[in-house]
GROMACS .gro file of C-alpha atoms in nm:
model
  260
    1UNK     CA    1 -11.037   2.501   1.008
    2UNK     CA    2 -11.272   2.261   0.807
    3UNK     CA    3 -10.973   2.079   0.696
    4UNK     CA    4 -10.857   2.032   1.054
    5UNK     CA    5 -11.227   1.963   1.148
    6UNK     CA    6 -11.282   1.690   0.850
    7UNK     CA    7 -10.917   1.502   0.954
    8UNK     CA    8 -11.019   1.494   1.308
    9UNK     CA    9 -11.365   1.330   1.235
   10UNK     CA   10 -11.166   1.085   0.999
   11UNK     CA   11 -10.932   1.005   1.257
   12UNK     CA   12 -11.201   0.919   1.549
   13UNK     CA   13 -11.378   0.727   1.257
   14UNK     CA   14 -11.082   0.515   1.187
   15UNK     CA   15 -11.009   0.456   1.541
   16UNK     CA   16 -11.327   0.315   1.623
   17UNK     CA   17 -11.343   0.111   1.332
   18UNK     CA   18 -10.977  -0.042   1.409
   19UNK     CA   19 -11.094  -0.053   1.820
   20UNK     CA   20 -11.385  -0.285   1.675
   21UNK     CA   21 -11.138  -0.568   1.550
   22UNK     CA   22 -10.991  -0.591   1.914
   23UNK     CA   23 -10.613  -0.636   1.789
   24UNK     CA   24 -10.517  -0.255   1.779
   25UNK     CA   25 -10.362  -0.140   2.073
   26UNK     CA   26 -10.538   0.145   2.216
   27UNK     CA   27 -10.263   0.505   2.295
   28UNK     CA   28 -10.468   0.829   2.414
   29UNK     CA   29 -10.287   1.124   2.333
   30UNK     CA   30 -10.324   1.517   2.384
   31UNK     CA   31 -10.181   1.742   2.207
   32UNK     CA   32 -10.121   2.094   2.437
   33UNK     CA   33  -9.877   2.295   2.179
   34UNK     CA   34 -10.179   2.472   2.021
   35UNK     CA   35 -10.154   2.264   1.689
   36UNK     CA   36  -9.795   2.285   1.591
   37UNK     CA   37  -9.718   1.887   1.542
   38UNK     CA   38 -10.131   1.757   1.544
   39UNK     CA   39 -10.163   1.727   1.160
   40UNK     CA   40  -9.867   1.503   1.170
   41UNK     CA   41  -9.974   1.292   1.444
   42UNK     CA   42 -10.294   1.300   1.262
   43UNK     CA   43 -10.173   1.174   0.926
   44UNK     CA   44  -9.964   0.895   1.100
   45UNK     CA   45 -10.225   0.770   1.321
   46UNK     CA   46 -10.484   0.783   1.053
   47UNK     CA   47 -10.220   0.578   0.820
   48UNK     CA   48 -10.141   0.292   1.113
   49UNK     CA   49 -10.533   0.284   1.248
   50UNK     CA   50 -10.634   0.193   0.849
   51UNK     CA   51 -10.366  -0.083   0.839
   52UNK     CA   52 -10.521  -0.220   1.217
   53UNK     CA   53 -10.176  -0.200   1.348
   54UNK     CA   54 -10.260   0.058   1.644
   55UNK     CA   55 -10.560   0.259   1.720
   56UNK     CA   56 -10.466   0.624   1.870
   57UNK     CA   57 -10.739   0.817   2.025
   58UNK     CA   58 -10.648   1.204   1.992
   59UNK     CA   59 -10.769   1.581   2.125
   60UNK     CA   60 -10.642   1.872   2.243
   61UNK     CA   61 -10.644   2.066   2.628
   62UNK     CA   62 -10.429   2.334   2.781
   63UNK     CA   63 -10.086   2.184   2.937
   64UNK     CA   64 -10.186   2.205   3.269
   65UNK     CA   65 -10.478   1.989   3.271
   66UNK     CA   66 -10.312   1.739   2.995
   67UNK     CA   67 -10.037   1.694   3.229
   68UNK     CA   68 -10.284   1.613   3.549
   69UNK     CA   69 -10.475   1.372   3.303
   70UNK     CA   70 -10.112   1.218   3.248
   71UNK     CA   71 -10.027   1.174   3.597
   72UNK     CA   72 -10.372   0.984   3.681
   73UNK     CA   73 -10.295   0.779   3.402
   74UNK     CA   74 -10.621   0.837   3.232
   75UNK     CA   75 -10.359   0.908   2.910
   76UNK     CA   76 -10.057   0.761   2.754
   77UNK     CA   77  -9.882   1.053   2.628
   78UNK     CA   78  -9.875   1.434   2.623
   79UNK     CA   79  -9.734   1.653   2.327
   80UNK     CA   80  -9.620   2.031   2.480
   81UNK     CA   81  -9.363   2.249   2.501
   82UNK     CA   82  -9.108   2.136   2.705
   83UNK     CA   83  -9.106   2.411   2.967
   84UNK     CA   84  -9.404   2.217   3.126
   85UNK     CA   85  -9.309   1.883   3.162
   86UNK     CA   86  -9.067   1.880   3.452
   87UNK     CA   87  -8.896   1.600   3.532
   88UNK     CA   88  -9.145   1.369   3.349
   89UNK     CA   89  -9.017   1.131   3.098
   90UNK     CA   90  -8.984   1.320   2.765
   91UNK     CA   91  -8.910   1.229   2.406
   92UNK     CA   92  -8.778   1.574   2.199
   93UNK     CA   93  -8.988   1.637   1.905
   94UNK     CA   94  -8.979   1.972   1.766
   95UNK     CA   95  -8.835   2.295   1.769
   96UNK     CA   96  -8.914   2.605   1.609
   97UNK     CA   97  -8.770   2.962   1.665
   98UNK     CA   98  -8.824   3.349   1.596
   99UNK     CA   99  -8.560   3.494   1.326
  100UNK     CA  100  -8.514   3.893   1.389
  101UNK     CA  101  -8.465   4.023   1.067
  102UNK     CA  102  -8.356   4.407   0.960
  103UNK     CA  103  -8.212   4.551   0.637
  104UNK     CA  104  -7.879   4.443   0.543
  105UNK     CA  105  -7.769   4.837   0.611
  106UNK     CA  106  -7.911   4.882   0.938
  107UNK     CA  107  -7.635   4.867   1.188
  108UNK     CA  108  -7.791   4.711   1.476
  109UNK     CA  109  -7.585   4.439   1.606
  110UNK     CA  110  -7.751   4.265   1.911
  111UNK     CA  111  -8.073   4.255   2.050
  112UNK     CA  112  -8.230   4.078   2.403
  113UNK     CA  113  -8.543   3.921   2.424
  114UNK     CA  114  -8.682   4.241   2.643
  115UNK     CA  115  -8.584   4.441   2.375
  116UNK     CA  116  -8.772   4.261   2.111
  117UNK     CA  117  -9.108   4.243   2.352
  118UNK     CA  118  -9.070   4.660   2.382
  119UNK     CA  119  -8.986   4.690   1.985
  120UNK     CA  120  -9.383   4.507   1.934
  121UNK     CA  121  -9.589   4.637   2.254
  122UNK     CA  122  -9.471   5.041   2.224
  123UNK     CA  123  -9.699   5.209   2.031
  124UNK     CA  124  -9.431   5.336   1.810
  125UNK     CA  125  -9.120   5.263   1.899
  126UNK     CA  126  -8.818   5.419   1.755
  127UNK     CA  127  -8.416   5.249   1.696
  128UNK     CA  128  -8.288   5.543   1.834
  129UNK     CA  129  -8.313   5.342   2.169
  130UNK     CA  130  -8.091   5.052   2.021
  131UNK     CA  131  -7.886   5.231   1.759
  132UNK     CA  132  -7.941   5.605   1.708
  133UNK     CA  133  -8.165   5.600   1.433
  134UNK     CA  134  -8.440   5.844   1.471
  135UNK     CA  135  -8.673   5.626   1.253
  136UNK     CA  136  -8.978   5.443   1.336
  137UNK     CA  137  -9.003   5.083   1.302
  138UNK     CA  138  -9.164   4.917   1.058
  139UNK     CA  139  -9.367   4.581   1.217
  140UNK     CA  140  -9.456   4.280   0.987
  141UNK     CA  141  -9.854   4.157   1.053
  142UNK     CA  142  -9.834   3.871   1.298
  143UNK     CA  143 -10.216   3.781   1.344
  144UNK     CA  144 -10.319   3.491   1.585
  145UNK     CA  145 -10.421   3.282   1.272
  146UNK     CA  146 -10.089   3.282   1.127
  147UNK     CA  147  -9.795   3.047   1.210
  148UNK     CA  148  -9.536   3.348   1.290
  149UNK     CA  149  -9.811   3.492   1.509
  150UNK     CA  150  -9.904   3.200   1.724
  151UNK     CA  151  -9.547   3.131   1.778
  152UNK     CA  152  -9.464   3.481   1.847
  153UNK     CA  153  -9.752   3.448   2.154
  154UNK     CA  154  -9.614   3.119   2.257
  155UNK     CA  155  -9.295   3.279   2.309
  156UNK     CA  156  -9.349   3.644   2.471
  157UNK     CA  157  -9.668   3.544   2.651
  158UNK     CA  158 -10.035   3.669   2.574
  159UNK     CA  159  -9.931   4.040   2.516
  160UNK     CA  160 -10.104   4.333   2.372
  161UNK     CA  161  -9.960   4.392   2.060
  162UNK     CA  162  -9.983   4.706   1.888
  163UNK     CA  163 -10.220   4.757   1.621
  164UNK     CA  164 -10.028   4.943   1.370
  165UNK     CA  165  -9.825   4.646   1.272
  166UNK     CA  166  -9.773   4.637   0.918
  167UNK     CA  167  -9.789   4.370   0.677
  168UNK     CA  168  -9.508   4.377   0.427
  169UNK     CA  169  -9.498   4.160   0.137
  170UNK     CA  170  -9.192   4.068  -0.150
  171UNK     CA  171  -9.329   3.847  -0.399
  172UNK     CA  172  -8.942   3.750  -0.420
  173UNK     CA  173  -8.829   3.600  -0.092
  174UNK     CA  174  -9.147   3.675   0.122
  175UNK     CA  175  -8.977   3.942   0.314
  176UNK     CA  176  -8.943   4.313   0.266
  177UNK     CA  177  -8.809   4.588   0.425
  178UNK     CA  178  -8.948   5.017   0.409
  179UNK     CA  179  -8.651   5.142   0.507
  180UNK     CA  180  -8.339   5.129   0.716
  181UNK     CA  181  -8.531   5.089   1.034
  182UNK     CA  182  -8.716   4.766   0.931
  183UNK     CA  183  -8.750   4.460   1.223
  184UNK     CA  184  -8.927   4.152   1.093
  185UNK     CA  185  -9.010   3.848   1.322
  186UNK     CA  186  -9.045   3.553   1.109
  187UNK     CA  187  -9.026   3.174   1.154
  188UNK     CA  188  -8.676   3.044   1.175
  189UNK     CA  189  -8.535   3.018   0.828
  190UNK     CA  190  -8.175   2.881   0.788
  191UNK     CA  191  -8.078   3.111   0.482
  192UNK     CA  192  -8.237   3.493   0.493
  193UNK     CA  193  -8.277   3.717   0.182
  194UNK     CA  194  -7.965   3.925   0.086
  195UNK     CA  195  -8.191   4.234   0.151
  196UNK     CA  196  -8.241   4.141   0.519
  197UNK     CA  197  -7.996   4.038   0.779
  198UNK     CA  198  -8.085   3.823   1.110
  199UNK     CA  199  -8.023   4.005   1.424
  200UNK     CA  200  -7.857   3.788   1.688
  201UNK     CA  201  -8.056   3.774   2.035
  202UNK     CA  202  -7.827   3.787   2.321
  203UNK     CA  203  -7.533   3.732   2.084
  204UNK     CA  204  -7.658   3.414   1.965
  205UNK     CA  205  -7.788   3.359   1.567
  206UNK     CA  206  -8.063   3.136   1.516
  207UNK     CA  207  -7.921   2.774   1.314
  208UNK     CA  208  -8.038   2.470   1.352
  209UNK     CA  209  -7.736   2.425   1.568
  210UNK     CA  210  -7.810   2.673   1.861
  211UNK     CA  211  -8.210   2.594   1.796
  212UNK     CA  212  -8.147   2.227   1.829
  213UNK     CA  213  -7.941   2.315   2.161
  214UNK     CA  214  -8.164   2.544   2.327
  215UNK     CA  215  -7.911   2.822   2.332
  216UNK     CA  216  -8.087   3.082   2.072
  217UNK     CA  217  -8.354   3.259   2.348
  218UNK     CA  218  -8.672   3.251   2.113
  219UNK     CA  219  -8.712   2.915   2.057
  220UNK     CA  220  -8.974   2.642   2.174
  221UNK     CA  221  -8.887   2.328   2.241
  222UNK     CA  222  -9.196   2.076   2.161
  223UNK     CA  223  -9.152   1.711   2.349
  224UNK     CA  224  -9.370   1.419   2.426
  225UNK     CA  225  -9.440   1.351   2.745
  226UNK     CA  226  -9.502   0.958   2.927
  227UNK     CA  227  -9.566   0.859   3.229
  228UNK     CA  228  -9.392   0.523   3.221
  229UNK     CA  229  -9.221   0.341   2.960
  230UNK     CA  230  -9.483   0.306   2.675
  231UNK     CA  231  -9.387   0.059   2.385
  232UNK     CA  232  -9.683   0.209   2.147
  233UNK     CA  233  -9.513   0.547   2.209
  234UNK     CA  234  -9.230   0.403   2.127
  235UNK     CA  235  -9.347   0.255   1.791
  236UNK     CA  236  -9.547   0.605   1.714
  237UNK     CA  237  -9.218   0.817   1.712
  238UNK     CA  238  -9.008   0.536   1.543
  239UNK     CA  239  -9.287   0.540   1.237
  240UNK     CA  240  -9.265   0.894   1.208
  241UNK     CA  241  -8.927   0.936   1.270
  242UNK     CA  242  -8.840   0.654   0.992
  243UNK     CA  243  -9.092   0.823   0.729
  244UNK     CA  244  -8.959   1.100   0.533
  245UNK     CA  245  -9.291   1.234   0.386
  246UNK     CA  246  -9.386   1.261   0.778
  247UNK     CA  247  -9.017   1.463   0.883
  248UNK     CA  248  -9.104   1.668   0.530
  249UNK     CA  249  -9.467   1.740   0.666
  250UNK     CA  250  -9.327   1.890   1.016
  251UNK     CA  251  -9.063   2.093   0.867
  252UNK     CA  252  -9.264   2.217   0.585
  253UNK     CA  253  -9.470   2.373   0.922
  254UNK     CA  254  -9.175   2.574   1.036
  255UNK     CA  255  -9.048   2.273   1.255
  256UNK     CA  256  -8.706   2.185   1.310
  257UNK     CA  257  -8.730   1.787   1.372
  258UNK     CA  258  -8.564   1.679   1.676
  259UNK     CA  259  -8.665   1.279   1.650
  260UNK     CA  260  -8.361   1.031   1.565
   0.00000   0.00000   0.00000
């Protein structure tokens, strides 16, 4: 949080100091994803307001209300998940998806998204409703401040879930398993452990492939959002898209990058 806090306060500094020369163009942005893609937006617009070439005024607000603020023009662009935008004008950003994971000898085969929302809100559930093992299930610890818990909320909706969760830890590969009955929700990872298989949802793996195309049912699709043409926008996505350490920075969140 004081990281976030300090680059925030270092970005309004630089904009104002850029505004002050009167040849940056001015972009007001709000980011509504709940802070998947703001540190790169920060780090570029921190990089181009030091070198005068455009000064980008950034905060954060819930969808709804960023969206309204779009439409009366009172800002350029809107970052949020794609579900909200409508038939606005949208550049794809980001994606980022749920992996199901469960021991390589557990023979569950399919799972729906229902399924996986009644697996973490039953107090203990059991696989003998999927698969006819009388075991219980074995949660991994998705808290609020974790990536893998924030996403899991984005996706299933502000749920109660359970508190006997457990947190299971390899030093190894970062994923465990107790026994046969284990279901871990992590962030999408292309390659899973040996130990661990991923459990398809609604028949579909999760690749970049079937992330990238929507069809894999827990994913989130992140986009910016205009409300006309913007040329600044324009040149935002083209720097980041063009700058490796900037693609490197959103995937090494859990982000599969969707800009050209």
């Amino acid at each position: 949080m004081k990281k976030f806090c300090c680059l925030i306060v270092s970005l309004i500094t630089a904009a104002i100091s850029c505004a002050g020369t009167g040849t940056a163009p001015a972009v007001r942005m709000i980011d509504a994803t709940g802070g998947a893609p703001m540190e790169v937006f920060i780090s570029a617009a921190m990089e181009l307001a030091s070198a005068g070439k455009m000064n980008i005024s950034m905060q954060r607000g819930l969808p709804s209300k960023a969206l309204d603020m779009l439409d009366k023009n009172e800002v350029d662009a809107v970052i949020c998940d794609r579900r909200f935008a409508g038939n606005r004008q949208q550049i794809p950003l980001a994606a980022e998806a749920l992996a199901l994971y469960v021991s390589s000898v557990n023979p569950v085969r399919d799972l729906s998204p229902e399924q996986a929302a009644e697996i973490l809100t039953r107090a203990r559930p059991v696989w003998s409703a999927y698969n006819r093992l009388n075991m219980d299930i074995q949660r991994i610890a998705l808290r609020n401040d974790l990536a893998g818990g924030r996403l899991l909320r984005r996706i299933f909706g502000n749920r109660k879930f359970d508190s006997e969760i457990f947190f299971v830890r390899s030093q190894t590969s970062g994923y465990a398993f107790v026994n046969s009955a284990s279901l871990f929700f992590a962030p999408f990872v292309p390659l899973p452990p040996s130990a661990v298989k991923m459990v398809p949802v609604n028949g579909v793996i999760p690749t970049t492939r079937t992330v990238r195309s929507g069809k894999y049912p827990l994913s989130m699709h992140y986009v910016i959002v205009t409300a006309n043409k913007n040329s600044d926008i324009d040149k935002l996505v083209k720097f980041i898209a063009s700058e490796n350490k900037y693609r490197q920075q959103m995937q090494n969140s859990g982000l599969i990058v969707l800009l050209p």
